[in-house]
JSON list of C-alpha atoms in Angstrom, two decimals:
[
{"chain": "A", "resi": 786, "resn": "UNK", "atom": "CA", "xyz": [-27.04, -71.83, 6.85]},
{"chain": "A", "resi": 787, "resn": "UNK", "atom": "CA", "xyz": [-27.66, -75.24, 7.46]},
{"chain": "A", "resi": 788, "resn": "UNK", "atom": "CA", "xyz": [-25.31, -78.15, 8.06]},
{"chain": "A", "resi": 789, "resn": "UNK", "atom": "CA", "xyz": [-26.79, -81.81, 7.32]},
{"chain": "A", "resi": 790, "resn": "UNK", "atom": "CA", "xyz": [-23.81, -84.29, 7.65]},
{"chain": "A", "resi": 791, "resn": "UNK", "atom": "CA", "xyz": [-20.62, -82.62, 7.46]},
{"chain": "A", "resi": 792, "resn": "UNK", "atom": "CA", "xyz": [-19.40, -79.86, 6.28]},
{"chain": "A", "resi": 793, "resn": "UNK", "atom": "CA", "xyz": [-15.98, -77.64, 6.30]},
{"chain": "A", "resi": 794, "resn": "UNK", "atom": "CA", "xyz": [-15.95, -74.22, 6.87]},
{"chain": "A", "resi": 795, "resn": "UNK", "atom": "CA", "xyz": [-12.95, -72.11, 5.87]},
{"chain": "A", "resi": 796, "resn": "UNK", "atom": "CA", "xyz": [-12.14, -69.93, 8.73]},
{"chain": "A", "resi": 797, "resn": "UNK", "atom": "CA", "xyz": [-9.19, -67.20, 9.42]},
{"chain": "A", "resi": 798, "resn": "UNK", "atom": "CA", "xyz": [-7.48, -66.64, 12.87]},
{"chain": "A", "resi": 799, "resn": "UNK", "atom": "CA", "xyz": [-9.57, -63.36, 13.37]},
{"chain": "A", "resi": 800, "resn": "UNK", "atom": "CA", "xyz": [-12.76, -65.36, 12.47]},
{"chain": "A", "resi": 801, "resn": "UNK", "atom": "CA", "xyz": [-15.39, -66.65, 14.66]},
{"chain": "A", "resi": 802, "resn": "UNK", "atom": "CA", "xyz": [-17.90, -69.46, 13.57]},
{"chain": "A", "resi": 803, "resn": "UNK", "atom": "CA", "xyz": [-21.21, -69.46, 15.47]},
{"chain": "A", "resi": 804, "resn": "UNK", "atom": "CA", "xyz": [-23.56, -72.51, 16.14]},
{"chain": "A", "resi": 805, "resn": "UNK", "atom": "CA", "xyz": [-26.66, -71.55, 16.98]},
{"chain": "A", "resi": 806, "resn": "UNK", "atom": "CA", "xyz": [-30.13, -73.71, 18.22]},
{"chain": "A", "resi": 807, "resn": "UNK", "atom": "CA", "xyz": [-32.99, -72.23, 20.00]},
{"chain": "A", "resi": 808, "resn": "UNK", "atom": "CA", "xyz": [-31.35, -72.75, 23.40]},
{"chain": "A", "resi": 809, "resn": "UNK", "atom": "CA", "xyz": [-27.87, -72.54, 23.28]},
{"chain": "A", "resi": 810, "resn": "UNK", "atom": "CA", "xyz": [-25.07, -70.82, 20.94]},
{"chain": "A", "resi": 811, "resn": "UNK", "atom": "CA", "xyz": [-21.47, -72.24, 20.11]},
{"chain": "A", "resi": 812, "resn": "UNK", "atom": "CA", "xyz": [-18.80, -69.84, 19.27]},
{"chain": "A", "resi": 813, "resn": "UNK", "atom": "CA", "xyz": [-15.69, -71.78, 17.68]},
{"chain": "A", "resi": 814, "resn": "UNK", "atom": "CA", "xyz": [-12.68, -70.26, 16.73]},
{"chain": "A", "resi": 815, "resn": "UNK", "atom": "CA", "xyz": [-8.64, -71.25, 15.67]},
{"chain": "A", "resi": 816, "resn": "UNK", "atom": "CA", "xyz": [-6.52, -71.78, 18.31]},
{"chain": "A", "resi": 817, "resn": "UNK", "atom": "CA", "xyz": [-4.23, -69.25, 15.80]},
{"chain": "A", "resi": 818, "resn": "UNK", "atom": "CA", "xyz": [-0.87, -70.29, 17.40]},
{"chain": "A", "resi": 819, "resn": "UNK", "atom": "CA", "xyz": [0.64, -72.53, 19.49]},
{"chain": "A", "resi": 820, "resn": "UNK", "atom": "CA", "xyz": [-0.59, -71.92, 22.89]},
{"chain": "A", "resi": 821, "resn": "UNK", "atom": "CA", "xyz": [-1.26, -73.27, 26.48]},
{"chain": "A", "resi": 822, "resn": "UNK", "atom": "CA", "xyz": [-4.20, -73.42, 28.11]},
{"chain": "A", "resi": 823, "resn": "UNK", "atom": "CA", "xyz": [-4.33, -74.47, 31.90]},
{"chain": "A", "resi": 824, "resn": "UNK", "atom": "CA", "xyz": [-6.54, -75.82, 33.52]},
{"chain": "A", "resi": 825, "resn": "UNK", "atom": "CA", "xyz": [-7.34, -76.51, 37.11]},
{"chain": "A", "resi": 826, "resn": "UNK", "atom": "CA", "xyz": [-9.56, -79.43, 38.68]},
{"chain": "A", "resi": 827, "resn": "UNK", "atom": "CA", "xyz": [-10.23, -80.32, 42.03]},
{"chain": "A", "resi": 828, "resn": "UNK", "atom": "CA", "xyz": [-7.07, -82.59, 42.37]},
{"chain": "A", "resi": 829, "resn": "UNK", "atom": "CA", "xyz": [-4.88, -80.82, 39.95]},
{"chain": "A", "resi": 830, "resn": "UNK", "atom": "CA", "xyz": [-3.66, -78.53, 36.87]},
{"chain": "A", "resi": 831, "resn": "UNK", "atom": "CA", "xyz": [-3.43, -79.81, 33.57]},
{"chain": "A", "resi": 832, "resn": "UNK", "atom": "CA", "xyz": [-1.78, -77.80, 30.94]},
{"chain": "A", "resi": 833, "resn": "UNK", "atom": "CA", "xyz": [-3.76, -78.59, 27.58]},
{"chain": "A", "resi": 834, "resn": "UNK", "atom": "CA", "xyz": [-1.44, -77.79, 24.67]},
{"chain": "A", "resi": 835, "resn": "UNK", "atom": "CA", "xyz": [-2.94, -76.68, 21.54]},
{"chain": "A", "resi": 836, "resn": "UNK", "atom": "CA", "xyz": [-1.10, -76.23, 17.98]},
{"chain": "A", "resi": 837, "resn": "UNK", "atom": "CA", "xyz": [-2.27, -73.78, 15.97]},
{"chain": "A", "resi": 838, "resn": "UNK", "atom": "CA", "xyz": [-5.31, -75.44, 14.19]},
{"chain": "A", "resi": 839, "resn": "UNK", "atom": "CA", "xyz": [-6.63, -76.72, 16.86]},
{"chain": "A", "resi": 840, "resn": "UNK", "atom": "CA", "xyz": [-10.15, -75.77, 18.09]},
{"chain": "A", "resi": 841, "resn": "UNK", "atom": "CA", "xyz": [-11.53, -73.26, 21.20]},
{"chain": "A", "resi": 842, "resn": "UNK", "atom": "CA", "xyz": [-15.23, -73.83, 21.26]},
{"chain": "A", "resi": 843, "resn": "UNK", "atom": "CA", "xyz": [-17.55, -71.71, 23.83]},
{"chain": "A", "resi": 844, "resn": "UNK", "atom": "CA", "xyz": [-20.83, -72.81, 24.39]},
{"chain": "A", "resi": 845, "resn": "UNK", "atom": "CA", "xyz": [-23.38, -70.55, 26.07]},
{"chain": "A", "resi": 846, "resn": "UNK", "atom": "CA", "xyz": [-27.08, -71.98, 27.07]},
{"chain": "A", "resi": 847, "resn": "UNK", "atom": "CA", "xyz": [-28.56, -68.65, 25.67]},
{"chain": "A", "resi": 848, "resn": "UNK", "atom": "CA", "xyz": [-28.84, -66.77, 22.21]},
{"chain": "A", "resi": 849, "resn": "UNK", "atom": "CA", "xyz": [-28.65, -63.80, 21.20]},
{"chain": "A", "resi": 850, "resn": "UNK", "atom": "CA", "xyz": [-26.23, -60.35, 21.28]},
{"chain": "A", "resi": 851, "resn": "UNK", "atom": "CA", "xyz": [-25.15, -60.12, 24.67]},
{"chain": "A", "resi": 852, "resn": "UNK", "atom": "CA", "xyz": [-24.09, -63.90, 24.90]},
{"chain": "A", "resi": 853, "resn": "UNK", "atom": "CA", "xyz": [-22.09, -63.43, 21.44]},
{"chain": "A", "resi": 854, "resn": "UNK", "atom": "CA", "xyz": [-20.26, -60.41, 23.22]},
{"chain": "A", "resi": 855, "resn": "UNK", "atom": "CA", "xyz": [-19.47, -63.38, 26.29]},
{"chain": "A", "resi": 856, "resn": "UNK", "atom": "CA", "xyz": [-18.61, -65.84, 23.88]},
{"chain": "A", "resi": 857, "resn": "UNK", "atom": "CA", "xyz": [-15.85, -63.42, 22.25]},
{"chain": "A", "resi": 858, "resn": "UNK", "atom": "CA", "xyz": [-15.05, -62.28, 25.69]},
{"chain": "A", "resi": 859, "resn": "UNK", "atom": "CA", "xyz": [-14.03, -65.19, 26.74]},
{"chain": "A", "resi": 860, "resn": "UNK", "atom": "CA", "xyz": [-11.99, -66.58, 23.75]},
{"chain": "A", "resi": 861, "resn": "UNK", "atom": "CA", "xyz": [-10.27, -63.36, 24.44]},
{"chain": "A", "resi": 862, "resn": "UNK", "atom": "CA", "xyz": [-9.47, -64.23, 28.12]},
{"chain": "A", "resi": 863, "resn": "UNK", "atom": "CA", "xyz": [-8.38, -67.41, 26.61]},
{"chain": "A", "resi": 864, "resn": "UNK", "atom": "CA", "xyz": [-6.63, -66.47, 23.70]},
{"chain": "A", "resi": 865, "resn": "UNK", "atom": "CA", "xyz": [-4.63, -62.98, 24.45]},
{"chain": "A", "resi": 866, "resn": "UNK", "atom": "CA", "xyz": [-4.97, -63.15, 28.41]},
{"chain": "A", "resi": 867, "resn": "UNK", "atom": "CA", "xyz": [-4.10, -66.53, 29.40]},
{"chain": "A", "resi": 868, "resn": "UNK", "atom": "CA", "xyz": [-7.53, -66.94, 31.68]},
{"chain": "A", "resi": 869, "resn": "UNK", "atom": "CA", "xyz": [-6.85, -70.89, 33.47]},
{"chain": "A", "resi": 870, "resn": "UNK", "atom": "CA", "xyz": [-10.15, -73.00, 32.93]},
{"chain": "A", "resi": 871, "resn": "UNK", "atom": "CA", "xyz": [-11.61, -74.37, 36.23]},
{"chain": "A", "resi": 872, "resn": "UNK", "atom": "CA", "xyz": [-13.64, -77.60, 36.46]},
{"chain": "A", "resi": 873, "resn": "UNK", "atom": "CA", "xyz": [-15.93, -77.80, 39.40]},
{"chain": "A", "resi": 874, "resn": "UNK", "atom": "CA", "xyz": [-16.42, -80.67, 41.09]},
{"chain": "A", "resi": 875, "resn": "UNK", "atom": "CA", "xyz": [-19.66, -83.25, 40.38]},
{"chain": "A", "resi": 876, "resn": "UNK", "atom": "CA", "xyz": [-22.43, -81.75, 42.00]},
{"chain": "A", "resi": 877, "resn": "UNK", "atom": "CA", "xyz": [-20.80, -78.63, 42.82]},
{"chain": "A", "resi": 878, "resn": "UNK", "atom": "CA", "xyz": [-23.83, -76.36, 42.97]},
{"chain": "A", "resi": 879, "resn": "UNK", "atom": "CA", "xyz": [-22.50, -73.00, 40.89]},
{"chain": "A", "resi": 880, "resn": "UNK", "atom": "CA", "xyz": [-22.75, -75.63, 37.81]},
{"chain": "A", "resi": 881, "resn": "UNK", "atom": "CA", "xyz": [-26.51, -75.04, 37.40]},
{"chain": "A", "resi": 882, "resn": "UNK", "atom": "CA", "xyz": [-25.51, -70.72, 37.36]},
{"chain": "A", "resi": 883, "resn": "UNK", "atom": "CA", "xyz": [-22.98, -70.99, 34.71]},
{"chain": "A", "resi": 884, "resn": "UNK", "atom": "CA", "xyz": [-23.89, -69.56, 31.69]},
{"chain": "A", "resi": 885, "resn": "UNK", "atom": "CA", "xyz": [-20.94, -70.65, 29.17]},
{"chain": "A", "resi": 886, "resn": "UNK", "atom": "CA", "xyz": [-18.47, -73.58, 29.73]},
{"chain": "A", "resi": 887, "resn": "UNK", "atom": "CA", "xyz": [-15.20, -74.11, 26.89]},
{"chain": "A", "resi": 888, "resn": "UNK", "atom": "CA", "xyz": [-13.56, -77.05, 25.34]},
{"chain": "A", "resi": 889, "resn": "UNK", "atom": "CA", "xyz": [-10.35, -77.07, 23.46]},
{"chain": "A", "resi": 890, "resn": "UNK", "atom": "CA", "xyz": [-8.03, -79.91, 21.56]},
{"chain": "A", "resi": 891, "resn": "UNK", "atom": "CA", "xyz": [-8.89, -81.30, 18.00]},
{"chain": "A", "resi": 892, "resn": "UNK", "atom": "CA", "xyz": [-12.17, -82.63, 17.86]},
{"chain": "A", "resi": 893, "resn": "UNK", "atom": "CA", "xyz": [-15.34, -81.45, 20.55]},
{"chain": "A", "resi": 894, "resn": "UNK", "atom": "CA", "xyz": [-18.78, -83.72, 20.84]},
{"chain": "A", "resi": 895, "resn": "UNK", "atom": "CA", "xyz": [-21.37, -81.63, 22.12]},
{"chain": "A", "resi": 896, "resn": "UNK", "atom": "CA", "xyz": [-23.39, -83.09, 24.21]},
{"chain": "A", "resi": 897, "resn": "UNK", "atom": "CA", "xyz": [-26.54, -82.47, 26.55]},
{"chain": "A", "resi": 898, "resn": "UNK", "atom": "CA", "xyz": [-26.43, -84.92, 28.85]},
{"chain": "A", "resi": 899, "resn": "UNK", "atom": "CA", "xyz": [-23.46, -84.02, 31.20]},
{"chain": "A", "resi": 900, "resn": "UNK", "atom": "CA", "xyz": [-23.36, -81.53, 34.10]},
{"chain": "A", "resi": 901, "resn": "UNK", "atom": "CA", "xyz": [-22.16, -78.10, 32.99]},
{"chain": "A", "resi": 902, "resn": "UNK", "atom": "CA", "xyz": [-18.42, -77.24, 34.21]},
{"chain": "A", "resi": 903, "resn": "UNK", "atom": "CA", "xyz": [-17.45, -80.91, 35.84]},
{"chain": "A", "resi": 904, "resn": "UNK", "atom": "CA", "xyz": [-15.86, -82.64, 32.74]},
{"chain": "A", "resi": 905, "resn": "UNK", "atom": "CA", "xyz": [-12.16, -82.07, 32.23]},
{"chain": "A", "resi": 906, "resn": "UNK", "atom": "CA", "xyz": [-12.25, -84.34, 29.37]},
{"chain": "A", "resi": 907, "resn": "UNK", "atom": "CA", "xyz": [-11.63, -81.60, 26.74]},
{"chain": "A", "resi": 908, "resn": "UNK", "atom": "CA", "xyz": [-13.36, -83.64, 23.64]},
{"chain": "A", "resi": 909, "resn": "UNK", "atom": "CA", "xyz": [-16.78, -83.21, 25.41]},
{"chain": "A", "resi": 910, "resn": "UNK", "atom": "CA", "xyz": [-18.92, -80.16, 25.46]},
{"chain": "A", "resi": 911, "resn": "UNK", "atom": "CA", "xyz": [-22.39, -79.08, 27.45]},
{"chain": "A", "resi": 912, "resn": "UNK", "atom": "CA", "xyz": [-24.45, -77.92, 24.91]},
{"chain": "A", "resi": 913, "resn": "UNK", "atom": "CA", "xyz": [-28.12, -76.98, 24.26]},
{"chain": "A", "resi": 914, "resn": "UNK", "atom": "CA", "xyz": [-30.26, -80.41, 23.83]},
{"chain": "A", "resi": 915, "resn": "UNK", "atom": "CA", "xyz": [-30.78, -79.50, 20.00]},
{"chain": "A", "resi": 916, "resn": "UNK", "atom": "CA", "xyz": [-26.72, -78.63, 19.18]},
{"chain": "A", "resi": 917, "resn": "UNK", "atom": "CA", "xyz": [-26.02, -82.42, 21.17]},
{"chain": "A", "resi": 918, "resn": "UNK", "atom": "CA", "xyz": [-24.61, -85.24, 19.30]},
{"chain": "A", "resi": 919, "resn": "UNK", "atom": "CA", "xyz": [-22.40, -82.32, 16.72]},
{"chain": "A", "resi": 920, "resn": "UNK", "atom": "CA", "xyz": [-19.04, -83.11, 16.35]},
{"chain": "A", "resi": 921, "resn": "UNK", "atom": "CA", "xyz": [-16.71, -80.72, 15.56]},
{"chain": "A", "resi": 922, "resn": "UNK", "atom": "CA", "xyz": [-13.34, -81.44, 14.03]},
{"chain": "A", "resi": 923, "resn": "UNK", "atom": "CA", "xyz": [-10.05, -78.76, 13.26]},
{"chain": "A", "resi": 924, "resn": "UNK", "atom": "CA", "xyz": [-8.74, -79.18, 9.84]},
{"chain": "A", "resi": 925, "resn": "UNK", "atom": "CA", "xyz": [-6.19, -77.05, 8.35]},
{"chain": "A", "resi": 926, "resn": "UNK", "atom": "CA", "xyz": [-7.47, -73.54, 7.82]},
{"chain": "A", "resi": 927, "resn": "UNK", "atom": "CA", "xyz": [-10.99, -74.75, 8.53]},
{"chain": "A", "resi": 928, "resn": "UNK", "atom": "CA", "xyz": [-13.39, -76.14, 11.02]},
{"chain": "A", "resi": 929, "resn": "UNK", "atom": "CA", "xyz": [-15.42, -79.48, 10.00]},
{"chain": "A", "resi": 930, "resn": "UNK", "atom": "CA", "xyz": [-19.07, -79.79, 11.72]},
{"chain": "A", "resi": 931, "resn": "UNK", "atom": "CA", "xyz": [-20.64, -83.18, 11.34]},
{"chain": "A", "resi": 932, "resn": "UNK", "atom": "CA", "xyz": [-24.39, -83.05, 12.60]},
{"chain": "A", "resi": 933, "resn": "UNK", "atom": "CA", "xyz": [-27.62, -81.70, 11.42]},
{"chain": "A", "resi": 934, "resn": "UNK", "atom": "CA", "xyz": [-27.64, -78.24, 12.46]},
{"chain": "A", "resi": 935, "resn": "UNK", "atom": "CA", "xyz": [-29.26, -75.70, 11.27]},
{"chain": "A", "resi": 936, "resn": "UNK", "atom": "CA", "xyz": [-27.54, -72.38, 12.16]},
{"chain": "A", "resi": 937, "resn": "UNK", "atom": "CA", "xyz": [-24.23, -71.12, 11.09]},
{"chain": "A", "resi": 938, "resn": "UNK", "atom": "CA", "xyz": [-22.46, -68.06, 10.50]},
{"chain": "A", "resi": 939, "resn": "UNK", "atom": "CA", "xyz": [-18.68, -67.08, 10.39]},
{"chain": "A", "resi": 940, "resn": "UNK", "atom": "CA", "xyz": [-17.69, -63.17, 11.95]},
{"chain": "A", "resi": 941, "resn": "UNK", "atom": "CA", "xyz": [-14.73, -61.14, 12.15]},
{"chain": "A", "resi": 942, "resn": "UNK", "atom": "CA", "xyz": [-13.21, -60.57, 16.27]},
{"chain": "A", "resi": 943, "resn": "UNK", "atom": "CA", "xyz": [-11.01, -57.99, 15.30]},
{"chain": "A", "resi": 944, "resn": "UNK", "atom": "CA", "xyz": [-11.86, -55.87, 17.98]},
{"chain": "A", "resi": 945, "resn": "UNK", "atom": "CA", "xyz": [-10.67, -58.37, 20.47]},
{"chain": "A", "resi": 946, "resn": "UNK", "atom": "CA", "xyz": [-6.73, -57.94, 19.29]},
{"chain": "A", "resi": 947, "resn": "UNK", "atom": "CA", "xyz": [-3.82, -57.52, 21.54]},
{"chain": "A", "resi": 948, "resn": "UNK", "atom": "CA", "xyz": [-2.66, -53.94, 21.16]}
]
């Protein structure tokens, strides 16, 4: 489905709405309830508190199956584990191997022109060049994309629930 200005999509806490280009995939979901997410830089921790509508958004610079199985993964490490985010430090050379960075608060920007895993600003997001300049907003019960993409599709995670 594609998405020419903006758009909401309604989306449940078990739901998963994926972003695709030719390059890269974003998986967004719900933060689903209140919930904190730390995060360690080079000087410090920051604890990024989300409320329950609030966005986690995984981008991956790859498509296909096996990065939509690490995409859920690692909302699940986030979500029901507790996983810390790291942020490397500018030039740190593992940014050019990583294959999916995250992004969390209330409204993400993809973009393709930063470095991968250096940014702890949490409303900017390393994306494929064709997904950058999407903005994606949490509304209540819903995510709103504003951009011209042309690739979107909402799935169930259910088999990533706590036991």
């Amino acid at each position: 489905m594609s998405v020419r200005e903006r758009r909401m999509f309604r989306i449940k806490k078990d739901e998963i709405l994926f972003i695709s280009g030719y390059n890269g995939l974003v998986g967004v979901v719900k933060s689903a309830e209140p919930r904190n997410i730390f995060m360690g830089t080079p000087q410090d921790e920051i604890v990024l508190s989300l409320d329950k509508d609030d966005l986690i958004a995984v981008s991956a610079f790859e498509t296909g199956p096996r990065i939509e199985k690490a995409i859920k993964c690692m909302i699940h490490l986030l979500r029901e584990i507790g996983a810390p985010l790291i942020v490397l430090e500018e030039g740190h050379p593992t940014s050019k191997r990583l294959k999916m960075v995250v992004s969390a608060g209330e409204t993400i920007k993809l973009d393709c022109n930063i470095t991968p895993g250096t940014h702890p600003e949490q409303d900017l997001l390393c994306s494929a060049p064709e997904l950058s300049g999407t903005i994606i907003k949490a509304a209540k019960d819903g995510i709103i994309i504003q951009g011209e993409v042309e690739n979107t599709r909402i799935e169930k995670i259910e088999n990533f629930k706590s036991p």
